[in-house]
Amino acid sequence: MQGNGTKIGFIVAFLAMSVYYLWPTIANTLEQNYIEDLPEAERTEYVEENAQRLQNLREESLSLGLDLQGGMHVTLEVGTPQLILELAGDYADETLEEVINIADQRALENNTDFIEEMVTVFEEKYPDARLSRYYRSDAQDITRRSSNEEIEEYLKNQRDSAVDRAMEIIRTRVDRYGVTEPAIFVQGNNRVVVELPGVANKERIRDLLKGTARLEFRLTATPDQISNARERVVNYYSELASDTTDTTLQQNNGQNPLTQVLATQTRNAYSFGYAAGRDTARVNELLQRSEVQDLMPRNVQLMWGASPFSETPQGQELFELIGVRPEAEMTGEVIEEASVNFDEATNQPRVSMNMDSEGARQWSRITGANIGKPIAIVLDGYVYSYPNVESKIASGRSSISGLENVQEAEDLVNILLSGALPASLEIIEERTVGATLGEASIQAGFYSTLIGLIIVAIFMIIYYHAGGAIADLALLLNIIFILGILAAFNATLTLPGIAGIVLTIGMAVDANVLIFDRIREEQRTGKTLRAAIDGGYSNAMSAIVDANVTTFFVGIILYSFGVGPIKGFAVTLMAGIVASLFSAIVITRVVVDYLTQEKSAEISFG
Amino acid sequence: MRWFETPDFNFLKAHKIGYVVSGILLAAALIGILTKGLQYGIDFKGGKTFVLQFEDPVEVQDIRSELAEPLGGAPEVKFYGSPEEVLIRTDNPDDITTVQNAITGAMGQLYPDNPNQVIKTDIVGPRFAEDLKRGAVNAIIFALIVIFIYILIRFKDWTYSAGAVAALFHDVLIVLGVFTLLSDIVPFSLQIDQAIIAAFLTIVGYSLNDTVVVFDRIRENSLLYKTMDYDEMINKSLNDTLSRTVITSVTTFFVVAVLFLFGGEVLRGFSFALMLGVVIGTYSSLFIASSMVIELNKRQQKS
């Protein structure tokens, strides 16, 4: 019996700790059930009165994965090639672009770091040149003389800070959106993962995450330039339409493919034409042709209006294509404050902005020089409005109208204030699970665990009699331990995680099976019960250790390679192994020893 | 209750049958994989999947043809656990929102009186898919190396390591083959995705668990019965541990089967892989791993 005191101490401590860490989860579940049963009127009052306490409970509870509570998981990638090109600024040339393109391709094929590949490609192609010709900058401690290694270091730092900044900006945006317990973290060297439990409006989140918030104030092109451009492009397609050899424009029956989708009877002198929402992509495609690009005057760029200006009787929303200057007069960095208010005349929401002093000075100059002409307010490549300048604006105030609703206005303010993203962000993975599916999964997981547990428990008693009952007790405690470990490590319970627990139930009895089978063997050799028990436990040990260590290794590997739910599975698998070893070896031994204290004691292992 | 009280099976004789059985299974698996190719899910292929829940049962065929035009090519459409739920997979490269609107729009036209809602979406970009695939391959290779080394250290004999790893290859290949061959036949998805890789690694862990217990007994018996013939000693070890092997496999199979039946559609493919894995892993521990050790030992002694 020696040492059993210590063992019992361990068991009690382990159990107490598990219960301690699980308590908030239990309390939270009880509270939620209580709240659900309350009548509607009392419910709100109760929730308000206990808001703080309820929130604490929720935060300390074992958290559920998105697959169990519903929500959205998004992985965003910071566009490194683009960032590196932009960093070169005015020094960028075709050579650099080519190097970047080759490096991008290689990095993808070889799964290597893009910046390292870029340096390699550059050195291969231009052994006598230095990258510093593109990246010299006194402010950054790199000069013309900097070595390629120094530039590599510099570029990596720039990328890291771009990723950090992207993460911070996303955090600000998401926080203001009001998601409970969002998780935002960096993965690898250029990815940001965003997990948003319980989010229903996916589209809004996508816009919020991807909005680069590049705000520009641009002059419009002159009416002459716009009408000239239109004439040339329309003529080009008229000629092309009669040319039947061009197969890219088939099935047009000789009609002008552009005017089929774009109305050219314009709304005003600055508009190039308009199209239905579903046709805008086709219009873009037609305008993107290199022949068409060559026809366009250099100082005209066409941009779509952000919101429809009208609807057809059939309910098709119509969007306008506006001619603006290719370069921005001013960008959004000067914006200091932004808020939502309403246009007094139309009662439409709009976003009012205040500029800093430098911005106000510039704004005053620009507006002063363009009285009577429109200035386009462009956000992320869409024209929100292009009001006529009535008079010189010295206050540094401006506003964006043409917003669909208050929600859009609020999101815009949020994006403007959190700042522009340092580089383009692309959604490379997105997974969403509806709340009802999540709930169904919890139920499925719960019942699977319960049924699995009952089947194994009954089987063990039938097969090992008293020994089986002891193993069942250990199994029960085992599950409490696993949940306790998960709660203590702040792990998230996912559906594969529950599968891991279920699997552990099946495998957890393995250690006891090894021990009990061994005890039976020892008994067959004629040993006394006590001696057989001692022999059973000690002889089975090496097999138990080997078997579990190998599975534990697999858990570690799964954890380090897997993402999301797979990690959850790996964590429960590992927690399960630790917990089941403890229960199967220590707990059952204490119980067996206790039951066989008397020399004459009988205990059946089947 | 007692099964296999003092079993005395001649596993060595059975090994010959084992070779034949495994040979046939492996050949079928390889042929299946080579002719049909591995059926990757969107995790490793990239693409977009949407799970739609309708109020009343729908027809997969109708949905597929209705979507062919708006999506520019007929998508994969499958039932997702019930006749009211369908999974739609498409490679359409458009914006997520655009694709989803196209799908819900077309469904509104096809089933005007049977409203639907999107209950699950998974979108994986092609580059990200490539990364996930590489990660999965690395994980499997890494797992096999770690296991080889661990067994080498514990048993101080490379033939054990080789036997165990050969058994693992055997198990994974066969399960992979079954997945490929059955993927169009069974009413649930058997595409290879991240969860399936997790299942494979778990199978590796489980099969190894079984194998190691047998090896452990071989090591013990080889010290106890020094004069016993090597083959006979291995046969005895297999018989000694047979009861445990069967019991553990039975309990594990029970719970995995429960997971398969009641765990929901999301875990269907995963638990199916585990079910197959438990059966094949147990079989390979009894008939493949130890016979590999015997063979390798014989060769070693000859040379």
PDB file of C-alpha atoms in Angstrom, chain B residues 102-302:
ATOM      1  CA  ALA B 102     -25.366  33.100 -58.766  1.00  0.00           C
ATOM      2  CA  ILE B 103     -26.083  29.847 -56.919  1.00  0.00           C
ATOM      3  CA  THR B 104     -28.797  31.147 -54.619  1.00  0.00           C
ATOM      4  CA  GLY B 105     -30.338  33.068 -57.530  1.00  0.00           C
ATOM      5  CA  ALA B 106     -30.498  29.972 -59.728  1.00  0.00           C
ATOM      6  CA  MET B 107     -31.915  27.906 -56.873  1.00  0.00           C
ATOM      7  CA  GLY B 108     -34.624  30.493 -56.301  1.00  0.00           C
ATOM      8  CA  GLN B 109     -35.660  30.032 -59.949  1.00  0.00           C
ATOM      9  CA  LEU B 110     -35.454  26.246 -59.883  1.00  0.00           C
ATOM     10  CA  TYR B 111     -37.281  25.838 -56.593  1.00  0.00           C
ATOM     11  CA  PRO B 112     -39.397  28.956 -56.114  1.00  0.00           C
ATOM     12  CA  ASP B 113     -41.462  27.317 -53.367  1.00  0.00           C
ATOM     13  CA  ASN B 114     -38.604  25.559 -51.619  1.00  0.00           C
ATOM     14  CA  PRO B 115     -36.475  28.173 -49.903  1.00  0.00           C
ATOM     15  CA  ASN B 116     -32.864  27.424 -49.111  1.00  0.00           C
ATOM     16  CA  GLN B 117     -30.123  28.792 -46.960  1.00  0.00           C
ATOM     17  CA  VAL B 118     -26.377  28.472 -47.185  1.00  0.00           C
ATOM     18  CA  ILE B 119     -25.243  26.644 -44.054  1.00  0.00           C
ATOM     19  CA  LYS B 120     -21.590  26.130 -44.847  1.00  0.00           C
ATOM     20  CA  THR B 121     -19.073  27.499 -47.296  1.00  0.00           C
ATOM     21  CA  ASP B 122     -15.448  26.582 -47.872  1.00  0.00           C
ATOM     22  CA  ILE B 123     -13.285  28.530 -50.225  1.00  0.00           C
ATOM     23  CA  VAL B 124      -9.663  27.647 -50.788  1.00  0.00           C
ATOM     24  CA  GLY B 125      -7.415  29.521 -53.188  1.00  0.00           C
ATOM     25  CA  PRO B 126      -5.197  27.452 -55.515  1.00  0.00           C
ATOM     26  CA  ARG B 127      -1.968  28.645 -53.921  1.00  0.00           C
ATOM     27  CA  PHE B 128      -3.209  27.941 -50.441  1.00  0.00           C
ATOM     28  CA  ALA B 129      -4.350  24.487 -51.554  1.00  0.00           C
ATOM     29  CA  GLU B 130      -0.841  23.830 -52.847  1.00  0.00           C
ATOM     30  CA  ASP B 131       0.555  24.788 -49.443  1.00  0.00           C
ATOM     31  CA  LEU B 132      -1.880  22.528 -47.604  1.00  0.00           C
ATOM     32  CA  LYS B 133      -0.995  19.619 -49.842  1.00  0.00           C
ATOM     33  CA  ARG B 134       2.697  20.093 -49.268  1.00  0.00           C
ATOM     34  CA  GLY B 135       2.074  20.340 -45.534  1.00  0.00           C
ATOM     35  CA  ALA B 136       0.158  17.069 -45.572  1.00  0.00           C
ATOM     36  CA  VAL B 137       2.833  15.210 -47.519  1.00  0.00           C
ATOM     37  CA  ASN B 138       5.519  16.554 -45.184  1.00  0.00           C
ATOM     38  CA  ALA B 139       3.526  15.502 -42.143  1.00  0.00           C
ATOM     39  CA  ILE B 140       3.186  11.930 -43.374  1.00  0.00           C
ATOM     40  CA  ILE B 141       6.851  11.614 -44.322  1.00  0.00           C
ATOM     41  CA  PHE B 142       7.906  13.188 -41.067  1.00  0.00           C
ATOM     42  CA  ALA B 143       5.639  10.871 -39.068  1.00  0.00           C
ATOM     43  CA  LEU B 144       7.109   7.801 -40.749  1.00  0.00           C
ATOM     44  CA  ILE B 145      10.682   8.954 -40.078  1.00  0.00           C
ATOM     45  CA  VAL B 146       9.977   9.724 -36.421  1.00  0.00           C
ATOM     46  CA  ILE B 147       8.322   6.336 -35.962  1.00  0.00           C
ATOM     47  CA  PHE B 148      11.180   4.512 -37.659  1.00  0.00           C
ATOM     48  CA  ILE B 149      13.684   6.204 -35.360  1.00  0.00           C
ATOM     49  CA  TYR B 150      11.653   5.676 -32.198  1.00  0.00           C
ATOM     50  CA  ILE B 151      11.291   1.965 -32.824  1.00  0.00           C
ATOM     51  CA  LEU B 152      14.948   1.723 -33.756  1.00  0.00           C
ATOM     52  CA  ILE B 153      15.890   3.284 -30.419  1.00  0.00           C
ATOM     53  CA  ARG B 154      13.449   1.224 -28.352  1.00  0.00           C
ATOM     54  CA  PHE B 155      14.048  -2.146 -29.998  1.00  0.00           C
ATOM     55  CA  LYS B 156      17.606  -1.635 -31.199  1.00  0.00           C
ATOM     56  CA  ASP B 157      16.914  -3.591 -34.356  1.00  0.00           C
ATOM     57  CA  TRP B 158      16.232  -2.018 -37.722  1.00  0.00           C
ATOM     58  CA  THR B 159      14.159  -4.992 -38.856  1.00  0.00           C
ATOM     59  CA  TYR B 160      11.462  -4.003 -36.363  1.00  0.00           C
ATOM     60  CA  SER B 161      11.477  -0.434 -37.643  1.00  0.00           C
ATOM     61  CA  ALA B 162      11.265  -1.630 -41.211  1.00  0.00           C
ATOM     62  CA  GLY B 163       8.503  -4.114 -40.374  1.00  0.00           C
ATOM     63  CA  ALA B 164       6.434  -1.455 -38.613  1.00  0.00           C
ATOM     64  CA  VAL B 165       6.891   1.141 -41.343  1.00  0.00           C
ATOM     65  CA  ALA B 166       6.108  -1.422 -44.059  1.00  0.00           C
ATOM     66  CA  ALA B 167       2.890  -2.283 -42.219  1.00  0.00           C
ATOM     67  CA  LEU B 168       2.012   1.414 -42.037  1.00  0.00           C
ATOM     68  CA  PHE B 169       2.563   1.904 -45.771  1.00  0.00           C
ATOM     69  CA  HIS B 170       0.431  -1.163 -46.348  1.00  0.00           C
ATOM     70  CA  ASP B 171      -2.405   0.226 -44.211  1.00  0.00           C
ATOM     71  CA  VAL B 172      -2.390   3.731 -45.623  1.00  0.00           C
ATOM     72  CA  LEU B 173      -2.159   2.533 -49.230  1.00  0.00           C
ATOM     73  CA  ILE B 174      -5.073   0.179 -48.832  1.00  0.00           C
ATOM     74  CA  VAL B 175      -7.282   2.766 -47.125  1.00  0.00           C
ATOM     75  CA  LEU B 176      -6.323   5.271 -49.811  1.00  0.00           C
ATOM     76  CA  GLY B 177      -7.209   2.714 -52.475  1.00  0.00           C
ATOM     77  CA  VAL B 178     -10.582   1.971 -50.907  1.00  0.00           C
ATOM     78  CA  PHE B 179     -11.261   5.710 -50.756  1.00  0.00           C
ATOM     79  CA  THR B 180     -10.452   6.160 -54.404  1.00  0.00           C
ATOM     80  CA  LEU B 181     -12.446   3.137 -55.559  1.00  0.00           C
ATOM     81  CA  LEU B 182     -15.511   3.879 -53.446  1.00  0.00           C
ATOM     82  CA  SER B 183     -15.579   7.649 -53.875  1.00  0.00           C
ATOM     83  CA  ASP B 184     -18.315   7.575 -56.508  1.00  0.00           C
ATOM     84  CA  ILE B 185     -20.248   4.716 -54.992  1.00  0.00           C
ATOM     85  CA  VAL B 186     -20.947   5.640 -51.387  1.00  0.00           C
ATOM     86  CA  PRO B 187     -23.481   8.377 -50.636  1.00  0.00           C
ATOM     87  CA  PHE B 188     -21.013  10.501 -48.672  1.00  0.00           C
ATOM     88  CA  SER B 189     -17.886  12.375 -49.595  1.00  0.00           C
ATOM     89  CA  LEU B 190     -14.628  10.420 -49.653  1.00  0.00           C
ATOM     90  CA  GLN B 191     -12.527  13.187 -51.079  1.00  0.00           C
ATOM     91  CA  ILE B 192      -9.098  13.549 -49.628  1.00  0.00           C
ATOM     92  CA  ASP B 193      -8.873  16.664 -47.516  1.00  0.00           C
ATOM     93  CA  GLN B 194      -7.138  17.795 -44.362  1.00  0.00           C
ATOM     94  CA  ALA B 195      -9.441  15.832 -42.091  1.00  0.00           C
ATOM     95  CA  ILE B 196      -8.672  12.650 -44.034  1.00  0.00           C
ATOM     96  CA  ILE B 197      -4.952  13.275 -43.633  1.00  0.00           C
ATOM     97  CA  ALA B 198      -5.566  13.609 -39.900  1.00  0.00           C
ATOM     98  CA  ALA B 199      -7.442  10.309 -40.059  1.00  0.00           C
ATOM     99  CA  PHE B 200      -4.534   8.686 -41.917  1.00  0.00           C
ATOM    100  CA  LEU B 201      -2.058   9.830 -39.333  1.00  0.00           C
ATOM    101  CA  THR B 202      -4.356   8.521 -36.623  1.00  0.00           C
ATOM    102  CA  ILE B 203      -4.501   5.190 -38.439  1.00  0.00           C
ATOM    103  CA  VAL B 204      -0.719   5.244 -38.546  1.00  0.00           C
ATOM    104  CA  GLY B 205      -0.692   5.895 -34.799  1.00  0.00           C
ATOM    105  CA  TYR B 206      -3.250   3.196 -34.116  1.00  0.00           C
ATOM    106  CA  SER B 207      -1.712   0.540 -36.333  1.00  0.00           C
ATOM    107  CA  LEU B 208       1.629   1.283 -34.777  1.00  0.00           C
ATOM    108  CA  ASN B 209       0.156   1.064 -31.306  1.00  0.00           C
ATOM    109  CA  ASP B 210      -0.955  -2.459 -32.136  1.00  0.00           C
ATOM    110  CA  THR B 211       2.290  -3.413 -33.799  1.00  0.00           C
ATOM    111  CA  VAL B 212       4.421  -2.092 -30.961  1.00  0.00           C
ATOM    112  CA  VAL B 213       2.520  -4.135 -28.372  1.00  0.00           C
ATOM    113  CA  VAL B 214       3.267  -7.286 -30.371  1.00  0.00           C
ATOM    114  CA  PHE B 215       6.913  -6.296 -30.818  1.00  0.00           C
ATOM    115  CA  ASP B 216       7.182  -5.579 -27.144  1.00  0.00           C
ATOM    116  CA  ARG B 217       6.087  -9.118 -26.383  1.00  0.00           C
ATOM    117  CA  ILE B 218       8.490 -10.519 -28.971  1.00  0.00           C
ATOM    118  CA  ARG B 219      11.302  -8.689 -27.254  1.00  0.00           C
ATOM    119  CA  GLU B 220      10.203 -10.016 -23.859  1.00  0.00           C
ATOM    120  CA  ASN B 221       9.792 -13.577 -25.088  1.00  0.00           C
ATOM    121  CA  SER B 222      13.106 -13.542 -26.923  1.00  0.00           C
ATOM    122  CA  LEU B 223      14.775 -13.026 -23.547  1.00  0.00           C
ATOM    123  CA  LEU B 224      12.600 -15.573 -21.748  1.00  0.00           C
ATOM    124  CA  TYR B 225      12.768 -18.384 -24.267  1.00  0.00           C
ATOM    125  CA  LYS B 226      16.299 -18.122 -25.578  1.00  0.00           C
ATOM    126  CA  THR B 227      16.352 -21.658 -26.906  1.00  0.00           C
ATOM    127  CA  MET B 228      13.034 -21.432 -28.696  1.00  0.00           C
ATOM    128  CA  ASP B 229      13.010 -21.349 -32.478  1.00  0.00           C
ATOM    129  CA  TYR B 230      12.755 -17.732 -33.700  1.00  0.00           C
ATOM    130  CA  ASP B 231       9.635 -18.301 -35.801  1.00  0.00           C
ATOM    131  CA  GLU B 232       7.955 -20.233 -33.044  1.00  0.00           C
ATOM    132  CA  MET B 233       8.757 -17.526 -30.524  1.00  0.00           C
ATOM    133  CA  ILE B 234       7.161 -14.885 -32.740  1.00  0.00           C
ATOM    134  CA  ASN B 235       4.124 -17.095 -33.177  1.00  0.00           C
ATOM    135  CA  LYS B 236       3.860 -17.453 -29.412  1.00  0.00           C
ATOM    136  CA  SER B 237       4.130 -13.706 -28.948  1.00  0.00           C
ATOM    137  CA  LEU B 238       1.340 -13.101 -31.432  1.00  0.00           C
ATOM    138  CA  ASN B 239      -0.839 -15.606 -29.590  1.00  0.00           C
ATOM    139  CA  ASP B 240       0.038 -14.127 -26.190  1.00  0.00           C
ATOM    140  CA  THR B 241      -1.101 -10.680 -27.240  1.00  0.00           C
ATOM    141  CA  LEU B 242      -3.981 -11.819 -29.427  1.00  0.00           C
ATOM    142  CA  SER B 243      -6.636 -11.325 -26.769  1.00  0.00           C
ATOM    143  CA  ARG B 244      -5.515  -7.753 -26.101  1.00  0.00           C
ATOM    144  CA  THR B 245      -5.225  -6.962 -29.811  1.00  0.00           C
ATOM    145  CA  VAL B 246      -8.751  -8.108 -30.490  1.00  0.00           C
ATOM    146  CA  ILE B 247     -10.315  -6.432 -27.445  1.00  0.00           C
ATOM    147  CA  THR B 248      -8.756  -3.054 -28.130  1.00  0.00           C
ATOM    148  CA  SER B 249      -9.663  -3.238 -31.789  1.00  0.00           C
ATOM    149  CA  VAL B 250     -13.232  -4.125 -30.918  1.00  0.00           C
ATOM    150  CA  THR B 251     -13.680  -1.240 -28.466  1.00  0.00           C
ATOM    151  CA  THR B 252     -12.040   1.231 -30.825  1.00  0.00           C
ATOM    152  CA  PHE B 253     -14.088  -0.024 -33.744  1.00  0.00           C
ATOM    153  CA  PHE B 254     -17.270   0.370 -31.701  1.00  0.00           C
ATOM    154  CA  VAL B 255     -16.672   4.017 -30.925  1.00  0.00           C
ATOM    155  CA  VAL B 256     -15.487   4.882 -34.418  1.00  0.00           C
ATOM    156  CA  ALA B 257     -18.575   3.199 -35.847  1.00  0.00           C
ATOM    157  CA  VAL B 258     -20.693   5.274 -33.471  1.00  0.00           C
ATOM    158  CA  LEU B 259     -18.928   8.364 -34.767  1.00  0.00           C
ATOM    159  CA  PHE B 260     -19.607   7.251 -38.324  1.00  0.00           C
ATOM    160  CA  LEU B 261     -23.290   6.728 -37.647  1.00  0.00           C
ATOM    161  CA  PHE B 262     -24.058   9.622 -35.316  1.00  0.00           C
ATOM    162  CA  GLY B 263     -21.197  12.098 -35.721  1.00  0.00           C
ATOM    163  CA  GLY B 264     -22.826  14.031 -38.538  1.00  0.00           C
ATOM    164  CA  GLU B 265     -21.976  14.537 -42.169  1.00  0.00           C
ATOM    165  CA  VAL B 266     -18.881  16.608 -41.504  1.00  0.00           C
ATOM    166  CA  LEU B 267     -17.146  13.632 -39.881  1.00  0.00           C
ATOM    167  CA  ARG B 268     -18.485  10.932 -42.189  1.00  0.00           C
ATOM    168  CA  GLY B 269     -15.420  10.531 -44.402  1.00  0.00           C
ATOM    169  CA  PHE B 270     -13.106  10.962 -41.443  1.00  0.00           C
ATOM    170  CA  SER B 271     -14.739   8.264 -39.338  1.00  0.00           C
ATOM    171  CA  PHE B 272     -15.031   5.979 -42.366  1.00  0.00           C
ATOM    172  CA  ALA B 273     -11.263   6.215 -42.808  1.00  0.00           C
ATOM    173  CA  LEU B 274     -10.776   5.373 -39.146  1.00  0.00           C
ATOM    174  CA  MET B 275     -13.146   2.391 -39.353  1.00  0.00           C
ATOM    175  CA  LEU B 276     -11.217   0.967 -42.281  1.00  0.00           C
ATOM    176  CA  GLY B 277      -7.971   1.825 -40.547  1.00  0.00           C
ATOM    177  CA  VAL B 278      -8.812  -0.041 -37.354  1.00  0.00           C
ATOM    178  CA  VAL B 279      -9.683  -3.202 -39.282  1.00  0.00           C
ATOM    179  CA  ILE B 280      -6.716  -3.066 -41.625  1.00  0.00           C
ATOM    180  CA  GLY B 281      -4.329  -1.890 -38.914  1.00  0.00           C
ATOM    181  CA  THR B 282      -5.264  -4.816 -36.695  1.00  0.00           C
ATOM    182  CA  TYR B 283      -4.907  -7.224 -39.591  1.00  0.00           C
ATOM    183  CA  SER B 284      -1.501  -5.858 -40.559  1.00  0.00           C
ATOM    184  CA  SER B 285      -0.224  -6.040 -36.976  1.00  0.00           C
ATOM    185  CA  LEU B 286      -1.081  -9.735 -36.901  1.00  0.00           C
ATOM    186  CA  PHE B 287      -0.168 -10.790 -40.408  1.00  0.00           C
ATOM    187  CA  ILE B 288       2.208  -8.277 -41.956  1.00  0.00           C
ATOM    188  CA  ALA B 289       4.434  -6.487 -39.454  1.00  0.00           C
ATOM    189  CA  SER B 290       5.819  -9.579 -37.696  1.00  0.00           C
ATOM    190  CA  SER B 291       6.178 -11.613 -40.878  1.00  0.00           C
ATOM    191  CA  MET B 292       8.167  -8.752 -42.344  1.00  0.00           C
ATOM    192  CA  VAL B 293      10.439  -8.935 -39.304  1.00  0.00           C
ATOM    193  CA  ILE B 294      10.897 -12.678 -39.819  1.00  0.00           C
ATOM    194  CA  GLU B 295      11.664 -12.260 -43.506  1.00  0.00           C
ATOM    195  CA  LEU B 296      14.108  -9.446 -42.935  1.00  0.00           C
ATOM    196  CA  ASN B 297      15.808 -11.370 -40.167  1.00  0.00           C
ATOM    197  CA  LYS B 298      16.239 -14.409 -42.374  1.00  0.00           C
ATOM    198  CA  ARG B 299      17.789 -12.297 -45.083  1.00  0.00           C
ATOM    199  CA  GLN B 300      20.056 -10.625 -42.611  1.00  0.00           C
ATOM    200  CA  GLN B 301      21.273 -13.963 -41.299  1.00  0.00           C
ATOM    201  CA  LYS B 302      21.885 -15.316 -44.791  1.00  0.00           C
TER     202      LYS B 302
END
